[in-house]
CSV table of C-alpha atoms in Angstrom, one decimal:
chain,number,residue,atom,x,y,z
W,1,MET,CA,29.8,14.8,9.1
W,2,ASP,CA,28.2,18.2,8.4
W,3,LYS,CA,24.5,17.6,8.5
W,4,LYS,CA,22.5,20.5,7.1
W,5,LEU,CA,18.7,20.7,6.9
W,6,THR,CA,18.1,19.8,3.3
W,7,ILE,CA,14.7,19.1,1.7
W,8,LEU,CA,14.3,17.0,-1.4
W,9,THR,CA,11.3,15.8,-3.3
W,10,GLY,CA,10.1,15.3,-6.9
W,11,ASP,CA,7.5,14.0,-9.3
W,12,ARG,CA,7.4,11.8,-12.4
W,13,PRO,CA,6.6,13.8,-15.6
W,14,THR,CA,4.0,11.4,-17.0
W,15,GLY,CA,1.3,14.1,-17.1
W,16,PRO,CA,0.3,17.3,-15.3
W,17,LEU,CA,0.1,17.1,-11.5
W,18,HIS,CA,-3.2,16.7,-9.7
W,19,ILE,CA,-4.7,17.6,-6.4
W,20,GLY,CA,-3.6,14.3,-4.9
W,21,HIS,CA,0.0,15.5,-5.5
W,22,TYR,CA,-1.0,18.8,-3.9
W,23,VAL,CA,-2.2,17.5,-0.6
W,24,GLY,CA,0.3,14.6,-0.6
W,25,SER,CA,3.4,16.8,-1.0
W,26,LEU,CA,3.2,20.0,-2.9
W,27,ARG,CA,1.3,21.9,-0.2
W,28,SER,CA,4.0,20.8,2.3
W,29,ARG,CA,6.7,22.0,0.0
W,30,VAL,CA,5.2,25.5,-0.2
W,31,GLU,CA,4.7,25.6,3.5
W,32,LEU,CA,8.3,24.7,4.1
W,33,GLN,CA,9.5,27.3,1.6
W,34,GLN,CA,7.5,30.0,3.4
W,35,LYS,CA,8.5,28.9,6.8
W,36,GLY,CA,12.2,28.9,5.9
W,37,GLY,CA,14.8,27.5,8.4
W,38,TYR,CA,16.3,25.1,5.9
W,39,ASP,CA,19.7,25.2,4.2
W,40,ARG,CA,18.5,24.1,0.8
W,41,MET,CA,15.4,22.7,-0.9
W,42,PHE,CA,15.6,20.6,-4.1
W,43,VAL,CA,12.5,19.9,-6.2
W,44,PHE,CA,13.1,17.8,-9.2
W,45,VAL,CA,11.4,16.4,-12.3
W,46,ALA,CA,12.0,12.6,-12.2
W,47,ASP,CA,12.1,12.0,-16.0
W,48,ALA,CA,14.7,9.1,-15.8
W,49,GLN,CA,12.3,7.3,-13.4
W,50,ALA,CA,9.4,8.0,-15.7
W,51,LEU,CA,11.2,6.3,-18.6
W,52,THR,CA,11.5,3.0,-16.6
W,53,ASP,CA,7.9,2.2,-17.7
W,54,ASN,CA,7.6,4.6,-20.6
W,55,THR,CA,10.7,3.7,-22.6
W,56,ASP,CA,8.7,3.1,-25.7
W,57,ASN,CA,7.0,6.6,-25.4
W,58,PRO,CA,9.8,9.1,-24.6
W,59,GLU,CA,7.9,11.9,-26.2
W,60,LYS,CA,5.2,11.6,-23.4
W,61,VAL,CA,7.9,12.1,-20.8
W,62,ARG,CA,9.7,14.9,-22.8
W,63,GLN,CA,6.4,16.9,-23.3
W,64,ASN,CA,5.4,16.6,-19.6
W,65,ILE,CA,8.6,18.0,-18.1
W,66,ILE,CA,7.3,21.5,-18.8
W,67,GLU,CA,3.9,20.6,-17.5
W,68,VAL,CA,5.3,19.5,-14.1
W,69,ALA,CA,7.6,22.6,-14.0
W,70,LEU,CA,4.6,24.9,-14.6
W,71,ASP,CA,2.7,23.2,-11.9
W,72,TYR,CA,5.6,23.7,-9.5
W,73,LEU,CA,5.6,27.4,-10.3
W,74,GLY,CA,1.8,27.6,-10.2
W,75,VAL,CA,1.5,26.2,-6.7
W,76,GLY,CA,3.9,28.9,-5.5
W,77,LEU,CA,7.3,27.3,-5.4
W,78,ASP,CA,9.8,30.1,-5.9
W,79,PRO,CA,13.0,29.5,-8.0
W,80,GLU,CA,14.8,32.0,-5.8
W,81,LYS,CA,14.2,29.8,-2.8
W,82,VAL,CA,14.0,26.3,-4.4
W,83,THR,CA,16.5,24.5,-6.7
W,84,PHE,CA,14.6,22.9,-9.5
W,85,PHE,CA,16.4,20.2,-11.6
W,86,ILE,CA,15.8,17.5,-14.1
W,87,GLN,CA,16.9,14.1,-12.9
W,88,SER,CA,18.4,12.7,-16.1
W,89,GLN,CA,20.7,15.7,-16.4
W,90,ILE,CA,22.6,14.6,-13.2
W,91,PRO,CA,24.8,11.7,-14.3
W,92,GLU,CA,26.1,11.3,-10.8
W,93,LEU,CA,22.6,9.9,-9.9
W,94,THR,CA,23.1,7.0,-12.3
W,95,GLU,CA,26.6,6.2,-10.9
W,96,LEU,CA,25.4,6.2,-7.3
W,97,THR,CA,22.4,4.1,-8.2
W,98,PHE,CA,24.8,1.5,-9.7
W,99,TYR,CA,26.8,1.3,-6.4
W,100,PHE,CA,23.6,1.0,-4.3
W,101,MET,CA,22.4,-1.9,-6.4
W,102,ASN,CA,25.1,-4.1,-4.8
W,103,MET,CA,23.6,-3.4,-1.4
W,104,VAL,CA,20.0,-4.5,-2.1
W,105,THR,CA,18.8,-8.0,-2.8
W,106,VAL,CA,16.2,-9.0,-5.4
W,107,GLU,CA,14.2,-10.5,-2.5
W,108,ARG,CA,14.2,-7.2,-0.6
W,109,LEU,CA,12.9,-5.3,-3.6
W,110,GLN,CA,10.1,-7.9,-4.1
W,111,ARG,CA,9.0,-7.3,-0.5
W,112,ASN,CA,8.6,-3.6,-1.1
W,113,PRO,CA,4.9,-2.8,-0.8
W,114,THR,CA,5.1,0.2,-3.1
W,115,VAL,CA,6.7,-1.9,-5.8
W,116,LYS,CA,4.0,-4.6,-5.3
W,117,SER,CA,1.2,-2.1,-5.7
W,118,GLU,CA,2.7,-0.4,-8.7
W,119,MET,CA,3.2,-3.8,-10.4
W,120,VAL,CA,-0.5,-4.6,-10.0
W,121,MET,CA,-1.6,-1.1,-11.1
W,122,ARG,CA,0.5,-1.3,-14.3
W,123,GLY,CA,-0.4,-4.9,-15.0
W,124,PHE,CA,3.1,-6.3,-14.8
W,125,LYS,CA,3.8,-10.0,-14.2
W,126,SER,CA,4.4,-10.6,-10.5
W,127,GLY,CA,7.4,-13.0,-10.8
W,128,LEU,CA,9.2,-15.8,-12.6
W,129,GLY,CA,6.5,-18.3,-11.9
W,130,GLU,CA,4.0,-16.9,-14.4
W,131,THR,CA,2.3,-19.2,-16.9
W,132,GLU,CA,3.5,-19.2,-20.5
W,133,ASN,CA,0.1,-18.0,-21.8
W,134,ASP,CA,0.1,-15.0,-19.5
W,135,ASN,CA,-0.1,-12.0,-21.8
W,136,ARG,CA,0.9,-9.4,-19.1
W,137,PRO,CA,4.2,-7.7,-19.8
W,138,GLY,CA,7.2,-8.4,-17.8
W,139,MET,CA,8.5,-5.7,-15.5
W,140,PRO,CA,11.5,-3.7,-16.8
W,141,VAL,CA,14.5,-4.0,-14.5
W,142,GLY,CA,14.8,-0.3,-14.3
W,143,PHE,CA,11.2,-0.1,-12.9
W,144,PHE,CA,11.9,-2.9,-10.5
W,145,THR,CA,14.9,-1.2,-9.1
W,146,TYR,CA,13.4,2.3,-8.8
W,147,PRO,CA,13.5,2.2,-5.0
W,148,ILE,CA,17.3,2.1,-5.3
W,149,SER,CA,17.2,5.0,-7.8
W,150,GLN,CA,15.0,7.0,-5.3
W,151,ALA,CA,17.6,6.3,-2.6
W,152,ALA,CA,20.3,7.8,-4.9
W,153,ASP,CA,18.1,10.8,-5.6
W,154,ILE,CA,17.7,11.5,-1.8
W,155,THR,CA,21.3,10.7,-0.7
W,156,LEU,CA,23.2,12.4,-3.5
W,157,PHE,CA,21.9,15.7,-2.1
W,158,LYS,CA,22.2,14.6,1.5
W,159,ALA,CA,18.5,15.3,2.0
W,160,THR,CA,17.5,15.3,5.7
W,161,THR,CA,13.7,15.7,5.1
W,162,VAL,CA,11.6,14.2,2.3
W,163,PRO,CA,7.9,15.4,2.1
W,164,VAL,CA,5.9,12.7,0.4
W,165,GLY,CA,2.6,10.9,0.5
W,166,ALA,CA,2.1,7.8,2.6
W,167,ASP,CA,2.5,5.4,-0.3
W,168,GLN,CA,6.2,6.4,-0.4
W,169,LYS,CA,6.9,5.4,3.1
W,170,PRO,CA,8.4,2.0,2.1
W,171,MET,CA,10.7,3.8,-0.3
W,172,LEU,CA,12.1,5.9,2.5
W,173,GLU,CA,12.5,2.9,4.7
W,174,GLN,CA,14.5,1.2,1.9
W,175,THR,CA,16.6,4.4,1.6
W,176,ALA,CA,17.4,4.4,5.3
W,177,GLU,CA,18.5,0.7,5.0
W,178,ILE,CA,20.9,1.5,2.2
W,179,VAL,CA,22.3,4.5,4.0
W,180,ARG,CA,23.0,2.4,7.1
W,181,ARG,CA,24.7,-0.3,5.1
W,182,PHE,CA,26.8,2.1,3.1
W,183,ASN,CA,27.9,4.0,6.1
W,184,GLY,CA,28.6,0.8,8.0
W,185,ILE,CA,30.9,-0.4,5.3
W,186,TYR,CA,32.6,2.9,4.2
W,187,GLY,CA,32.2,5.3,7.0
W,188,ASP,CA,29.7,8.2,7.7
W,189,VAL,CA,29.3,9.7,4.3
W,190,LEU,CA,25.6,9.6,3.6
W,191,VAL,CA,22.7,11.2,5.6
W,192,GLU,CA,19.7,9.1,6.7
W,193,PRO,CA,16.6,11.0,5.7
W,194,GLU,CA,13.4,11.6,7.6
W,195,ILE,CA,10.0,11.3,6.0
W,196,MET,CA,7.5,14.1,6.2
W,197,LEU,CA,3.9,13.0,5.8
W,198,PRO,CA,0.9,15.2,5.5
W,199,SER,CA,-0.5,16.2,8.9
W,200,ASN,CA,-4.0,15.4,7.8
W,201,GLU,CA,-4.6,11.7,7.5
W,202,ALA,CA,-7.1,12.2,4.6
W,203,CYS,CA,-4.2,13.5,2.6
W,204,PHE,CA,-2.1,10.4,2.9
W,205,ARG,CA,-3.6,8.7,-0.1
W,206,LEU,CA,-6.4,10.8,-1.8
W,207,PRO,CA,-8.7,8.5,-3.7
W,208,GLY,CA,-9.7,9.0,-7.3
W,209,THR,CA,-13.0,10.8,-8.2
W,210,ASP,CA,-14.4,7.3,-9.0
W,211,GLY,CA,-13.7,6.1,-5.5
W,212,LYS,CA,-10.8,3.9,-6.5
W,213,ALA,CA,-8.0,3.6,-3.9
W,214,LYS,CA,-5.6,6.0,-5.6
W,215,MET,CA,-5.9,9.1,-7.7
W,216,SER,CA,-3.9,8.2,-10.8
W,217,LYS,CA,-3.2,9.7,-14.2
W,218,SER,CA,-3.3,6.2,-15.7
W,219,LEU,CA,-6.7,5.5,-14.3
W,220,GLY,CA,-8.2,8.8,-15.5
W,221,ASN,CA,-9.7,9.7,-12.2
W,222,CYS,CA,-7.8,12.9,-11.4
W,223,ILE,CA,-8.6,16.5,-10.9
W,224,TYR,CA,-5.5,18.3,-12.3
W,225,LEU,CA,-4.1,21.5,-10.9
W,226,SER,CA,-4.3,23.0,-14.4
W,227,ASP,CA,-8.0,22.0,-15.0
W,228,LYS,CA,-10.3,24.7,-16.0
W,229,ALA,CA,-13.2,25.6,-13.6
W,230,GLU,CA,-15.8,23.9,-15.8
W,231,ASP,CA,-13.7,20.7,-15.9
W,232,VAL,CA,-13.4,20.7,-12.1
W,233,LYS,CA,-17.2,21.2,-11.8
W,234,LYS,CA,-17.9,18.3,-14.2
W,235,LYS,CA,-15.5,16.0,-12.3
W,236,VAL,CA,-16.8,16.9,-8.9
W,237,MET,CA,-20.4,16.4,-10.0
W,238,SER,CA,-19.6,13.0,-11.3
W,239,MET,CA,-17.9,11.9,-8.1
W,240,TYR,CA,-18.6,8.6,-6.4
W,241,THR,CA,-20.6,9.2,-3.1
W,242,ASP,CA,-22.8,6.8,-1.2
W,243,PRO,CA,-24.7,4.3,-3.4
W,244,LEU,CA,-27.3,3.8,-0.7
W,245,HIS,CA,-28.1,7.5,-0.5
W,246,VAL,CA,-30.7,7.4,-3.2
W,247,ASN,CA,-33.1,10.0,-1.8
W,248,VAL,CA,-32.2,13.2,0.0
W,249,SER,CA,-34.1,12.0,3.0
W,250,ASP,CA,-32.1,8.7,3.2
W,251,PRO,CA,-29.4,8.5,5.9
W,252,GLY,CA,-26.0,9.0,4.3
W,253,HIS,CA,-22.7,7.2,4.9
W,254,ILE,CA,-19.4,9.0,5.3
W,255,GLU,CA,-17.1,6.0,5.1
W,256,GLY,CA,-15.9,5.5,1.5
W,257,ASN,CA,-17.7,8.6,0.3
W,258,THR,CA,-15.3,10.3,-1.9
W,259,VAL,CA,-16.8,13.8,-1.5
W,260,PHE,CA,-16.4,13.7,2.2
W,261,THR,CA,-12.8,12.3,1.9
W,262,TYR,CA,-12.0,15.3,-0.3
W,263,LEU,CA,-13.7,17.7,2.2
W,264,ASP,CA,-11.6,16.1,5.0
W,265,ALA,CA,-8.5,17.0,2.9
W,266,PHE,CA,-9.4,20.5,1.7
W,267,CYS,CA,-12.2,22.0,3.9
W,268,ARG,CA,-11.3,24.6,6.5
W,269,PRO,CA,-13.6,26.2,9.1
W,270,GLU,CA,-13.7,29.5,7.2
W,271,HIS,CA,-15.3,27.8,4.2
W,272,PHE,CA,-18.6,27.4,6.1
W,273,PRO,CA,-19.5,31.1,6.6
W,274,ALA,CA,-18.3,31.8,3.0
W,275,TYR,CA,-20.0,28.9,1.2
W,276,TRP,CA,-22.5,27.1,3.5
W,277,SER,CA,-23.5,29.2,6.5
W,278,GLU,CA,-26.1,26.6,7.6
W,279,PHE,CA,-23.2,24.7,9.2
W,280,SER,CA,-20.3,25.8,11.3
W,281,SER,CA,-18.0,22.8,10.9
W,282,LEU,CA,-17.3,19.8,8.8
W,283,GLU,CA,-18.3,17.5,11.7
W,284,GLU,CA,-21.6,19.2,12.0
W,285,LEU,CA,-22.2,18.7,8.2
W,286,LYS,CA,-21.2,15.1,8.5
W,287,GLU,CA,-23.7,14.5,11.3
W,288,ALA,CA,-26.5,16.1,9.4
W,289,TYR,CA,-25.7,14.0,6.3
W,290,LYS,CA,-25.7,10.8,8.3
W,291,LYS,CA,-29.1,11.6,9.7
W,292,GLY,CA,-30.6,12.3,6.2
W,293,GLY,CA,-31.9,15.4,4.6
W,294,ILE,CA,-28.7,16.6,3.0
W,295,GLY,CA,-28.4,15.9,-0.8
W,296,ASP,CA,-25.2,14.8,-2.5
W,297,VAL,CA,-25.5,17.6,-5.0
W,298,LYS,CA,-25.3,20.3,-2.3
W,299,CYS,CA,-22.2,18.6,-0.8
W,300,LYS,CA,-20.6,18.5,-4.2
W,301,ARG,CA,-21.3,22.2,-4.9
W,302,PHE,CA,-19.7,23.0,-1.5
W,303,LEU,CA,-16.6,21.0,-2.5
W,304,GLU,CA,-16.6,22.6,-5.9
W,305,ARG,CA,-16.4,26.1,-4.4
W,306,ILE,CA,-13.6,25.1,-2.0
W,307,LEU,CA,-11.6,23.6,-4.9
W,308,PHE,CA,-12.2,26.7,-7.0
W,309,GLU,CA,-10.8,28.9,-4.2
W,310,LEU,CA,-7.7,26.7,-4.1
W,311,LEU,CA,-7.1,26.2,-7.8
W,312,GLU,CA,-7.9,29.6,-9.3
W,313,PRO,CA,-4.7,31.3,-7.9
W,314,ILE,CA,-2.7,28.3,-9.0
W,315,ARG,CA,-4.2,28.5,-12.6
W,316,GLN,CA,-3.5,32.3,-12.7
W,317,ARG,CA,0.2,31.9,-11.7
W,318,ARG,CA,0.6,29.1,-14.1
W,319,ALA,CA,-0.9,31.1,-16.9
W,320,GLU,CA,1.7,33.9,-16.3
W,321,TYR,CA,4.6,31.5,-16.6
W,322,GLU,CA,3.1,29.9,-19.7
W,323,LYS,CA,3.6,33.3,-21.4
W,324,ASP,CA,7.4,32.8,-21.4
W,325,ILE,CA,8.3,29.1,-21.7
W,326,PRO,CA,12.0,29.7,-22.6
W,327,ALA,CA,12.3,31.4,-19.2
W,328,VAL,CA,10.9,28.3,-17.5
W,329,TYR,CA,13.5,26.1,-19.2
W,330,GLU,CA,16.1,28.6,-18.1
W,331,ILE,CA,15.0,28.1,-14.5
W,332,LEU,CA,15.3,24.4,-14.9
W,333,ARG,CA,18.8,24.7,-16.6
W,334,LYS,CA,20.2,27.0,-13.9
W,335,GLY,CA,18.8,24.8,-11.1
W,336,THR,CA,20.1,21.6,-12.7
W,337,GLU,CA,23.6,23.2,-13.0
W,338,ALA,CA,23.5,24.1,-9.3
W,339,ALA,CA,22.2,20.7,-8.3
W,340,ARG,CA,25.0,19.0,-10.3
W,341,GLU,CA,27.6,20.9,-8.4
W,342,VAL,CA,26.2,19.6,-5.1
W,343,GLY,CA,25.9,16.0,-6.5
W,344,ALA,CA,29.4,16.1,-7.8
W,345,ALA,CA,30.8,17.0,-4.4
W,346,THR,CA,28.9,14.1,-2.7
W,347,MET,CA,30.2,11.7,-5.4
W,348,ASP,CA,33.7,12.8,-4.6
W,349,GLU,CA,33.2,11.8,-1.0
W,350,VAL,CA,31.5,8.5,-2.0
W,351,ARG,CA,34.4,7.6,-4.3
W,352,ARG,CA,37.0,8.4,-1.6
W,353,ALA,CA,35.1,6.4,0.9
W,354,MET,CA,34.8,3.4,-1.4
W,355,LYS,CA,38.5,3.8,-2.4
W,356,ILE,CA,37.7,4.0,-6.1
W,357,ASN,CA,39.2,7.5,-6.7
W,358,TYR,CA,42.3,5.8,-8.1
W,359,PHE,CA,43.8,8.8,-10.0
W,360,GLU,CA,43.5,11.1,-7.0
W,361,ASP,CA,44.8,8.5,-4.4
W,362,GLY,CA,48.4,9.6,-4.1
W,363,ALA,CA,49.1,7.2,-1.3
W,364,LEU,CA,47.9,4.2,-3.4
W,365,ILE,CA,50.0,5.2,-6.4
W,366,LYS,CA,53.1,5.7,-4.1
W,367,GLU,CA,52.5,2.4,-2.4
W,368,GLN,CA,52.2,0.5,-5.7
W,369,ALA,CA,55.2,2.3,-7.1
W,370,GLU,CA,57.4,1.3,-4.1
W,371,LYS,CA,56.0,-2.3,-4.3
W,372,TYR,CA,57.1,-2.7,-7.9
W,373,ALA,CA,60.3,-0.8,-7.5
W,374,ALA,CA,61.3,-3.3,-4.8
W,375,LYS,CA,60.5,-6.1,-7.1
W,376,HIS,CA,63.0,-5.0,-9.7
W,377,LYS,CA,65.9,-4.3,-7.3
């Protein structure tokens, strides 16, 4: 089997992308693009997956496809180097998902930690044993099986590397299980992918500005890549810090302090001479904060300057692409056509391996013809 270095990753279009997406995956994508050394990189808009829990609001998904595409272009992903595509426009993904469903049990999906946490976050019922007076909605089957859909996304394009946040690790493990089972039954057709996590542990799961465990569009605790400078300032200044740090002189706590978690994710040594020359490193700032004498407002202003430096070039690039939206859709259209060619080739291999390419299987047709000819002699 010809194993090329292929990168694949994507995002749900349920709103514009935020800085959690950036440190969790987008930054890695741009770094990989600049580094080169890969055969192909696919970055897709997962609209079909978004519809699994937004089926009653398709307009939300439809409107946000362009938002996600603009964010991709804004962070610096280059359509000359990256193949962009829209998930729902690749019907081969649906076909492969259907075949994979026969390889995964309900019990295995129920054990998936990502599925469990998403069920809680969206308020879905947790199982068949719920009480009759429970008003929580049941989970759509499509949403329940989205780990299988993700496996199809990855394997249809024979991705070898998938840059994602830590919360997606169980999904990659499930994909690897499916690949091993499929190849064990049908032969070496699919490629087992490797996960690429952020090198900085603080980026694994960036908390929301309110200190909640996860930055989430549905929780309203995000800083978006497209936010204006004044919006970023307002959100940073309202960030959850240390509730015990009432006075500047009070000793501060780093653990659970959202501002310092964000500094861990975004701060670099060169930011200190530029924005806070009193300190030479983040560790030095942390030690001073823990001793007391450093106010939360100063820390927030430092973070605000760092985020402005990061986000302003992204906003400017995004604004240029916003001037020609039809051209952005053309990028998506061309990329989708190119992706479908790759996906169709993989599906040809899958069908041959599964022996369901009936009309192309000359040996089968000949065998059956001879069988029934002998019957009538």
